[in-house]
Tab-separated table of C-alpha atoms and ligand atoms in Angstrom:
chain	number	residue	atom	x	y	z
A	1	MET	CA	95.342	57.515	72.569
A	2	ARG	CA	96.901	58.450	75.747
A	3	PRO	CA	94.985	61.276	77.573
A	4	PRO	CA	97.195	64.715	77.541
A	5	THR	CA	96.842	64.612	81.370
A	6	GLU	CA	98.931	61.709	81.574
A	7	PHE	CA	101.945	63.718	80.048
A	8	ILE	CA	102.218	66.092	82.816
A	9	SER	CA	105.351	65.826	85.044
A	10	ARG	CA	105.542	65.337	88.648
A	11	ARG	CA	107.282	68.363	88.869
A	12	ALA	CA	104.280	70.316	87.082
A	13	HIS	CA	102.015	68.645	89.528
A	14	GLY	CA	104.016	69.739	92.684
A	15	VAL	CA	103.409	73.573	91.878
A	16	ASP	CA	100.042	74.810	93.314
A	17	ALA	CA	98.202	77.813	91.847
A	18	SER	CA	94.725	77.302	93.235
A	19	GLY	CA	94.766	79.662	95.986
A	20	ILE	CA	95.467	82.919	94.009
A	21	ARG	CA	93.264	81.176	91.076
A	22	LYS	CA	90.416	81.140	93.280
A	23	VAL	CA	90.352	84.810	94.186
A	24	PHE	CA	90.726	85.671	90.535
A	25	ASP	CA	87.809	83.450	89.673
A	26	LEU	CA	85.637	85.036	92.497
A	27	ALA	CA	87.154	88.220	90.744
A	28	ALA	CA	86.211	87.813	87.428
A	29	LYS	CA	82.233	88.471	88.546
A	30	MET	CA	83.002	91.782	89.744
A	31	LYS	CA	82.206	94.798	87.878
A	32	ASP	CA	84.880	97.705	88.482
A	33	PRO	CA	86.455	96.590	91.566
A	34	ILE	CA	88.170	98.530	94.093
A	35	ASN	CA	91.048	96.328	93.222
A	36	PHE	CA	93.815	96.235	96.131
A	37	SER	CA	95.353	92.754	94.613
A	38	ILE	CA	97.849	94.232	91.669
A	39	GLY	CA	101.540	94.036	92.653
A	40	LEU	CA	102.723	96.576	90.267
A	41	PRO	CA	102.947	100.676	90.857
A	42	ASP	CA	100.044	102.793	89.203
A	43	PHE	CA	102.238	104.920	87.776
A	44	ASP	CA	103.434	104.518	83.989
A	45	VAL	CA	107.058	103.952	83.109
A	46	PRO	CA	108.537	107.337	82.584
A	47	GLU	CA	108.390	109.110	79.168
A	48	GLU	CA	112.423	109.527	78.765
A	49	ALA	CA	112.459	105.490	79.138
A	50	LYS	CA	109.557	104.987	76.967
A	51	ASP	CA	111.590	107.132	74.070
A	52	ALA	CA	114.865	105.210	75.152
A	53	ALA	CA	113.286	101.514	74.470
A	54	ILE	CA	111.467	103.085	71.094
A	55	GLU	CA	114.641	104.792	69.958
A	56	ALA	CA	116.534	101.518	70.785
A	57	ILE	CA	114.463	99.592	68.456
A	58	ARG	CA	114.771	102.158	65.881
A	59	SER	CA	118.281	102.003	65.906
A	60	GLY	CA	118.378	98.225	65.663
A	61	HIS	CA	118.782	97.010	69.089
A	62	ASN	CA	116.762	94.225	68.431
A	63	ARG	CA	119.005	91.000	68.437
A	64	TYR	CA	120.217	88.790	71.339
A	65	THR	CA	122.792	90.256	73.484
A	66	PRO	CA	125.420	88.643	75.302
A	67	THR	CA	123.651	86.210	77.355
A	68	GLN	CA	125.347	88.531	80.688
A	69	GLY	CA	123.485	91.546	79.084
A	70	ILE	CA	124.920	94.726	77.602
A	71	ALA	CA	128.521	96.131	79.014
A	72	PRO	CA	127.044	99.261	79.656
A	73	LEU	CA	124.234	98.542	81.673
A	74	ARG	CA	126.331	95.599	83.546
A	75	GLU	CA	129.216	98.131	84.284
A	76	ARG	CA	126.884	100.901	85.449
A	77	LEU	CA	125.023	98.495	87.764
A	78	ARG	CA	128.466	97.098	88.971
A	79	LYS	CA	130.001	100.648	89.910
A	80	ASP	CA	126.495	101.851	91.099
A	81	LEU	CA	125.653	98.651	93.642
A	82	THR	CA	129.605	98.716	94.251
A	83	ALA	CA	129.243	102.624	95.602
A	84	GLU	CA	126.057	101.508	97.621
A	85	MET	CA	127.701	98.524	99.403
A	86	GLY	CA	130.927	99.783	100.003
A	87	ARG	CA	132.420	96.958	98.713
A	88	ASP	CA	133.104	95.362	95.004
A	89	VAL	CA	129.824	93.451	94.728
A	90	GLY	CA	131.156	91.321	92.171
A	91	ASP	CA	129.947	90.050	88.912
A	92	VAL	CA	126.516	91.324	87.659
A	93	LEU	CA	124.145	89.799	85.330
A	94	ILE	CA	121.305	91.031	83.801
A	95	THR	CA	118.164	88.813	83.887
A	96	SER	CA	114.533	88.584	82.516
A	97	GLY	CA	112.942	90.159	85.669
A	98	VAL	CA	114.261	89.154	89.072
A	99	SER	CA	111.743	86.163	89.014
A	100	GLY	CA	114.411	85.404	85.884
A	101	ALA	CA	117.327	86.114	88.820
A	102	LEU	CA	115.501	83.541	91.030
A	103	LEU	CA	115.114	81.096	88.915
A	104	LEU	CA	118.606	80.859	87.743
A	105	ALA	CA	119.979	81.123	91.396
A	106	ILE	CA	118.285	78.357	92.628
A	107	LEU	CA	118.798	76.308	89.563
A	108	ALA	CA	122.482	77.124	89.851
A	109	THR	CA	122.835	76.313	93.237
A	110	ILE	CA	119.991	73.734	94.752
A	111	ASP	CA	120.886	70.143	94.025
A	112	PRO	CA	117.339	67.546	94.666
A	113	GLY	CA	117.097	67.873	98.465
A	114	ASP	CA	118.923	70.650	99.367
A	115	GLU	CA	117.232	73.301	101.592
A	116	ALA	CA	116.495	77.153	101.479
A	117	ILE	CA	115.167	78.808	104.403
A	118	PHE	CA	112.709	81.923	103.986
A	119	LEU	CA	110.479	83.664	106.349
A	120	ASP	CA	106.801	82.750	106.542
A	121	PRO	CA	105.008	85.274	105.148
A	122	TYR	CA	107.002	85.039	101.769
A	123	PHE	CA	106.690	85.936	98.037
A	124	VAL	CA	105.107	82.814	96.937
A	125	MET	CA	107.358	82.198	94.012
A	126	TYR	CA	109.920	81.162	96.505
A	127	LYS	CA	108.525	78.034	97.224
A	128	HIS	CA	107.507	76.769	93.831
A	129	LEU	CA	110.696	77.682	92.398
A	130	LEU	CA	112.125	75.339	94.977
A	131	THR	CA	109.594	72.528	94.265
A	132	LEU	CA	110.559	72.962	90.765
A	133	ALA	CA	114.002	72.878	91.365
A	134	GLY	CA	113.537	69.670	93.655
A	135	GLY	CA	114.995	71.515	96.909
A	136	LYS	CA	113.068	71.782	100.055
A	137	SER	CA	111.576	74.787	101.362
A	138	VAL	CA	111.767	75.420	105.060
A	139	ILE	CA	109.663	77.772	106.259
A	140	VAL	CA	110.188	79.927	109.475
A	141	ASP	CA	107.101	81.694	110.799
A	142	SER	CA	107.746	85.443	111.538
A	143	TYR	CA	104.462	86.113	113.066
A	144	PRO	CA	103.065	88.351	114.601
A	145	ASP	CA	105.681	91.163	113.944
A	146	PHE	CA	107.215	89.850	110.866
A	147	ARG	CA	110.548	90.589	112.436
A	148	PHE	CA	113.837	88.415	111.612
A	149	PRO	CA	113.441	85.730	114.109
A	150	ALA	CA	117.327	85.128	114.053
A	151	GLU	CA	117.262	82.146	116.470
A	152	LYS	CA	114.242	80.086	114.871
A	153	VAL	CA	115.906	80.736	111.747
A	154	GLU	CA	119.606	79.081	113.495
A	155	LYS	CA	117.145	76.440	114.682
A	156	ALA	CA	115.856	75.259	111.075
A	157	ILE	CA	119.277	74.997	109.552
A	158	THR	CA	120.386	71.386	108.709
A	159	PRO	CA	123.184	69.850	107.087
A	160	ARG	CA	121.261	70.497	103.520
A	161	THR	CA	121.056	73.972	104.159
A	162	LYS	CA	122.222	76.124	101.394
A	163	LEU	CA	120.309	79.480	100.922
A	164	LEU	CA	119.054	82.061	102.969
A	165	ILE	CA	116.489	83.921	101.346
A	166	LEU	CA	115.686	87.595	102.491
A	167	ASN	CA	113.292	90.071	101.159
A	168	SER	CA	113.150	93.384	102.232
A	169	PRO	CA	111.157	95.269	101.722
A	170	SER	CA	108.836	92.731	102.065
A	171	ASN	CA	105.839	91.754	99.761
A	172	PRO	CA	103.329	90.694	101.280
A	173	THR	CA	104.394	92.682	104.739
A	174	GLY	CA	106.219	96.089	103.867
A	175	VAL	CA	108.506	95.384	106.672
A	176	VAL	CA	112.001	96.471	105.913
A	177	MET	CA	114.882	94.788	107.627
A	178	THR	CA	116.842	96.755	110.462
A	179	GLU	CA	120.649	97.230	110.167
A	180	ALA	CA	120.703	94.961	113.189
A	181	GLU	CA	118.466	92.016	111.874
A	182	VAL	CA	120.384	92.302	108.754
A	183	ARG	CA	123.630	91.685	110.777
A	184	ALA	CA	121.798	88.884	112.682
A	185	ALA	CA	121.025	87.188	109.572
A	186	VAL	CA	124.738	87.628	108.151
A	187	ASP	CA	126.035	86.263	111.106
A	188	VAL	CA	123.747	83.257	111.002
A	189	ALA	CA	125.040	82.587	107.509
A	190	ASN	CA	128.796	82.790	108.270
A	191	ARG	CA	128.717	80.398	111.131
A	192	HIS	CA	126.595	78.003	108.793
A	193	GLY	CA	128.237	78.438	105.603
A	194	LEU	CA	124.915	79.804	103.713
A	195	LEU	CA	124.516	81.762	100.402
A	196	ILE	CA	122.149	84.575	100.922
A	197	VAL	CA	119.957	85.327	98.191
A	198	SER	CA	118.839	89.089	99.070
A	199	ASP	CA	115.402	89.967	97.092
A	200	GLU	CA	115.800	93.415	97.048
A	201	ILE	CA	113.153	94.245	93.997
A	202	TYR	CA	111.117	96.918	96.171
A	203	GLU	CA	114.359	98.803	97.635
A	204	PRO	CA	113.487	101.941	96.310
A	205	PHE	CA	110.018	102.017	98.102
A	206	LEU	CA	111.526	102.927	101.312
A	207	TYR	CA	109.269	104.979	104.037
A	208	GLY	CA	111.024	104.724	107.024
A	209	GLY	CA	113.555	107.693	106.863
A	210	LEU	CA	116.640	105.381	107.494
A	211	ARG	CA	119.041	107.615	108.745
A	212	THR	CA	122.762	107.189	108.275
A	213	GLU	CA	122.831	105.659	111.877
A	214	ASP	CA	120.244	103.414	111.473
A	215	SER	CA	121.655	101.575	108.619
A	216	GLY	CA	125.044	101.030	110.352
A	217	LEU	CA	127.045	102.973	107.455
A	218	SER	CA	130.001	104.952	107.926
A	219	LYS	CA	129.898	108.338	106.217
A	220	GLU	CA	132.153	107.304	103.434
A	221	ASN	CA	130.120	104.180	102.858
A	222	VAL	CA	126.844	106.318	101.706
A	223	ALA	CA	127.214	107.632	98.221
A	224	PRO	CA	124.781	110.696	98.788
A	225	PRO	CA	123.362	112.470	96.713
A	226	SER	CA	123.111	109.751	94.778
A	227	GLY	CA	121.869	107.238	97.110
A	228	SER	CA	121.293	103.690	96.092
A	229	ALA	CA	122.185	102.104	92.641
A	230	LEU	CA	118.450	102.075	90.972
A	231	SER	CA	116.929	104.721	92.976
A	232	PRO	CA	119.065	107.899	93.130
A	233	GLN	CA	116.871	109.722	95.642
A	234	SER	CA	115.685	107.550	98.350
A	235	SER	CA	117.080	106.231	101.689
A	236	VAL	CA	119.874	103.608	101.551
A	237	LEU	CA	118.464	99.871	102.294
A	238	PRO	CA	120.356	97.695	104.655
A	239	SER	CA	121.739	94.833	102.542
A	240	PRO	CA	123.214	91.683	103.800
A	241	ALA	CA	125.460	92.070	100.552
A	242	ARG	CA	127.140	95.291	102.554
A	243	HIS	CA	128.921	92.804	105.187
A	244	TYR	CA	128.768	89.444	103.328
A	245	PRO	CA	130.185	88.649	100.105
A	246	ASN	CA	128.449	85.393	100.046
A	247	THR	CA	125.142	87.545	99.152
A	248	LEU	CA	123.389	87.664	95.593
A	249	ILE	CA	121.503	90.628	95.504
A	250	LEU	CA	118.739	90.516	93.354
A	251	ARG	CA	117.564	94.017	92.057
A	252	GLY	CA	114.808	94.843	89.454
A	253	PHE	CA	113.171	97.782	87.150
A	254	SER	CA	109.687	96.162	87.278
A	255	LYS	CA	108.527	98.110	90.332
A	256	SER	CA	111.210	100.978	90.450
A	257	HIS	CA	110.091	102.021	87.010
A	258	ALA	CA	106.969	100.490	86.453
A	259	MET	CA	108.468	97.936	83.920
A	260	THR	CA	106.662	94.876	85.146
A	261	GLY	CA	106.110	93.901	81.392
A	262	TRP	CA	109.528	94.684	80.221
A	263	ARG	CA	111.060	91.545	82.095
A	264	LEU	CA	114.343	93.142	83.469
A	265	GLY	CA	116.279	92.871	86.577
A	266	CYS	CA	119.783	91.779	87.803
A	267	VAL	CA	121.711	89.726	90.135
A	268	ALA	CA	125.220	90.932	91.430
A	269	GLY	CA	127.298	88.793	93.585
A	270	PRO	CA	130.095	85.971	93.846
A	271	GLU	CA	131.579	85.169	90.237
A	272	ALA	CA	131.637	81.551	90.877
A	273	VAL	CA	127.742	81.805	91.351
A	274	VAL	CA	126.962	84.569	88.893
A	275	GLN	CA	128.572	82.669	86.230
A	276	GLN	CA	126.907	79.298	86.722
A	277	MET	CA	123.633	81.684	86.444
A	278	ALA	CA	124.957	82.825	83.138
A	279	LYS	CA	125.819	79.688	81.993
A	280	VAL	CA	121.792	78.189	82.875
A	281	GLN	CA	120.628	81.757	81.075
A	282	GLN	CA	122.405	80.825	78.041
A	283	TYR	CA	120.138	77.529	77.732
A	284	THR	CA	116.838	79.251	79.061
A	285	PHE	CA	116.214	82.778	78.703
A	286	VAL	CA	119.188	83.326	76.566
A	287	CYS	CA	119.333	87.169	77.299
A	288	ALA	CA	116.929	89.700	78.859
A	289	PRO	CA	115.070	91.866	76.255
A	290	SER	CA	117.794	93.733	74.358
A	291	PRO	CA	115.821	97.288	73.650
A	292	PHE	CA	114.464	97.401	77.528
A	293	GLN	CA	118.266	96.827	78.522
A	294	HIS	CA	119.240	100.019	76.594
A	295	ALA	CA	115.931	101.771	78.417
A	296	ALA	CA	117.222	100.643	81.360
A	297	LEU	CA	120.303	102.448	81.259
A	298	LYS	CA	118.290	105.677	80.652
A	299	ALA	CA	115.823	104.588	83.499
A	300	MET	CA	118.829	104.712	85.901
A	301	ASP	CA	119.394	108.434	85.690
A	302	LEU	CA	115.269	109.588	86.348
A	303	PRO	CA	114.553	110.711	89.669
A	304	MET	CA	111.652	108.776	91.024
A	305	ASP	CA	111.334	110.306	94.274
A	306	ALA	CA	107.697	111.564	93.593
A	307	ALA	CA	106.132	108.501	93.142
A	308	VAL	CA	108.240	106.960	95.928
A	309	ASP	CA	106.831	110.013	98.266
A	310	SER	CA	103.358	109.536	96.516
A	311	TYR	CA	103.272	105.623	97.904
A	312	ARG	CA	104.555	107.133	101.227
A	313	ARG	CA	101.428	109.123	101.642
A	314	LYS	CA	99.384	106.142	100.520
A	315	ARG	CA	101.032	103.803	103.089
A	316	ASP	CA	100.226	106.722	105.526
A	317	ARG	CA	96.280	106.624	104.351
A	318	VAL	CA	96.233	103.022	104.378
A	319	VAL	CA	97.431	102.770	107.890
A	320	GLU	CA	95.077	105.492	109.068
A	321	GLY	CA	92.259	104.118	107.154
A	322	LEU	CA	92.554	100.620	108.712
A	323	SER	CA	93.720	100.658	112.325
A	324	ARG	CA	90.794	101.456	113.654
A	325	LYS	CA	89.181	98.234	112.836
A	326	PHE	CA	92.641	95.918	111.906
A	327	GLU	CA	95.064	94.710	114.038
A	328	ILE	CA	98.378	95.981	111.752
A	329	VAL	CA	102.033	95.911	111.391
A	330	LYS	CA	103.056	99.378	109.896
A	331	PRO	CA	104.839	98.755	106.653
A	332	GLU	CA	108.250	100.737	106.017
A	333	GLY	CA	108.513	99.767	102.129
A	334	ALA	CA	107.333	98.423	99.107
A	335	PHE	CA	103.404	99.095	98.592
A	336	TYR	CA	101.934	96.252	100.484
A	337	ILE	CA	100.064	96.111	103.916
A	338	PHE	CA	99.213	92.730	105.763
A	339	PRO	CA	96.563	93.172	108.154
A	340	LYS	CA	94.997	90.130	110.318
A	341	ALA	CA	91.568	89.144	109.662
A	342	PRO	CA	88.791	89.934	111.900
A	343	ALA	CA	88.262	87.542	114.800
A	344	GLY	CA	86.242	84.355	114.359
A	345	MET	CA	86.870	84.079	110.683
A	346	THR	CA	89.843	82.831	108.341
A	347	ALA	CA	91.395	85.126	105.931
A	348	THR	CA	89.576	83.353	103.172
A	349	GLU	CA	86.161	84.080	104.551
A	350	PHE	CA	86.992	87.678	104.901
A	351	VAL	CA	88.299	88.027	101.640
A	352	ALA	CA	85.015	86.296	100.124
A	353	LYS	CA	83.176	88.893	102.407
A	354	ALA	CA	85.140	91.597	100.672
A	355	ILE	CA	84.373	90.653	97.643
A	356	GLU	CA	81.157	90.593	97.818
A	357	ASN	CA	81.334	94.347	98.702
A	358	ASN	CA	83.355	94.949	95.533
A	359	VAL	CA	86.692	95.147	97.249
A	360	LEU	CA	89.080	92.747	95.888
A	361	ILE	CA	92.043	91.644	98.332
A	362	ILE	CA	94.159	88.366	98.766
A	363	PRO	CA	93.828	86.034	101.366
A	364	GLY	CA	97.260	85.560	103.482
A	365	ASN	CA	97.344	81.623	102.577
A	366	VAL	CA	98.749	82.746	99.416
A	367	PHE	CA	101.454	83.916	100.770
A	368	SER	CA	101.667	82.072	104.129
A	369	GLU	CA	101.245	78.639	105.721
A	370	ARG	CA	98.461	80.277	107.769
A	371	ASP	CA	95.458	81.650	106.572
A	372	THR	CA	94.810	84.727	109.592
A	373	HIS	CA	95.664	87.586	107.407
A	374	PHE	CA	95.220	89.424	104.178
A	375	ARG	CA	97.160	91.448	101.799
A	376	ILE	CA	96.229	95.054	100.080
A	377	SER	CA	98.340	96.303	97.685
A	378	TYR	CA	97.735	100.097	97.939
A	379	ALA	CA	99.319	101.157	94.500
A	380	THR	CA	96.051	102.768	93.736
A	381	THR	CA	94.201	106.191	93.815
A	382	ASP	CA	93.845	108.168	96.769
A	383	GLU	CA	90.237	108.141	96.306
A	384	LYS	CA	90.028	104.156	95.864
A	385	ILE	CA	92.133	103.428	99.059
A	386	ALA	CA	89.439	105.794	101.080
A	387	ALA	CA	86.775	103.791	99.775
A	388	GLY	CA	88.391	100.767	100.320
A	389	CYS	CA	89.455	100.865	103.722
A	390	GLU	CA	85.961	102.209	104.659
A	391	VAL	CA	84.400	99.051	103.023
A	392	LEU	CA	86.873	96.780	105.031
A	393	CYS	CA	86.119	98.576	108.297
A	394	SER	CA	82.241	98.363	107.847
A	395	ILE	CA	82.458	94.608	107.247
A	396	ALA	CA	85.013	93.629	109.900
B	1	PMP	N1	110.268	89.369	94.148
B	1	PMP	C1	109.452	90.042	94.689
B	1	PMP	C2	109.200	90.206	96.363
B	1	PMP	C3	107.934	90.222	93.797
B	1	PMP	O1	107.355	90.659	94.743
B	1	PMP	C4	108.255	90.222	92.607
B	1	PMP	C5	107.174	90.702	91.412
B	1	PMP	N2	105.829	90.785	92.392
B	1	PMP	C6	109.182	89.684	91.962
B	1	PMP	C7	110.461	89.151	93.003
B	1	PMP	C8	109.368	89.539	90.642
B	1	PMP	O2	109.383	90.606	89.431
B	1	PMP	P1	109.808	90.499	88.547
B	1	PMP	O3	110.041	89.277	87.983
B	1	PMP	O4	108.876	91.379	87.799
B	1	PMP	O5	111.338	91.440	88.433
């Protein structure tokens, strides 16, 4: 009989999970660690959203929904995103998380050999999804400040380039693109005929206090007091979708409302692309989870500003706690910071040392072609932040 390993495709072998797996193998031996590794908020889903999900289940919303998602949620998202962007954002598809939207976007646009550009460091899924689709990741270095290097990006474009994937606020750096950087990205994309995939999953978590002038918006384009679509309270994120119709806006509920397990996200963009994504969804995910789509509609009305304020304070604490020993770029969004490992060691070596001291962090090579930095998720208690920073400084 053939050994089962022989059934595995080259496609599956092409995806490597070893980096993160090694960290979690090391972590398995830790007892009650200071856990700086988790990419999800430390608050729970708001009670009203939980009630709405339970009510949806009880009232029978347990069947398939239309592939595109339930009409009231799609309409609400289109209306709110259109108000936020100051132009009609196009068609809306409800997806199984932003992960689902990313997979569908890549499957609907990338032919074998097509290229997608994104910055290093990057959210790890981009690279692997492109590999699964037979596409090519073209990774543009953005060290040491993680700003958008428009010239380098332009140089990386070839006749096979189709996508420019942006992620602001960024995982793992917390960097938020400025309006000028967004305009530079749009300019490059427009001149070279690229589709922008704008991963805005951390959009509600903005700490920089972006003012209207900074975001380059005319007053009438902003929708105060309702603000942005999924986060009525926050400042407004500079988004390429404001200026460039060939943008897929990816937003999600996982981070904004701590619903990582509910698997809910959305994509808005040009009808011709979104409809193809819906077609692929029909034969893969079928639809996003029905009761949670109903709950998400409720969640969109809930103020989350207390959570955002609390993360802003945590960001300040972690910056203060680490800057005396580490080279850092102050994050302006999300809940990550990406400090440089101490001189003379790789990030992997430093992470091993941190784990020996009961602090769990992720080495930069999980998110990067380099092994020089490490990621901290500061979505944890203030006590753990203080204790963890203390340990990291003491071993640096
Ligand atoms: N994009 C980024 C940048 C992320 O960090 C994550 C989750 N860690 C996702 C997309 C996917 O999130 P989800 O599928 O839960 O919506």
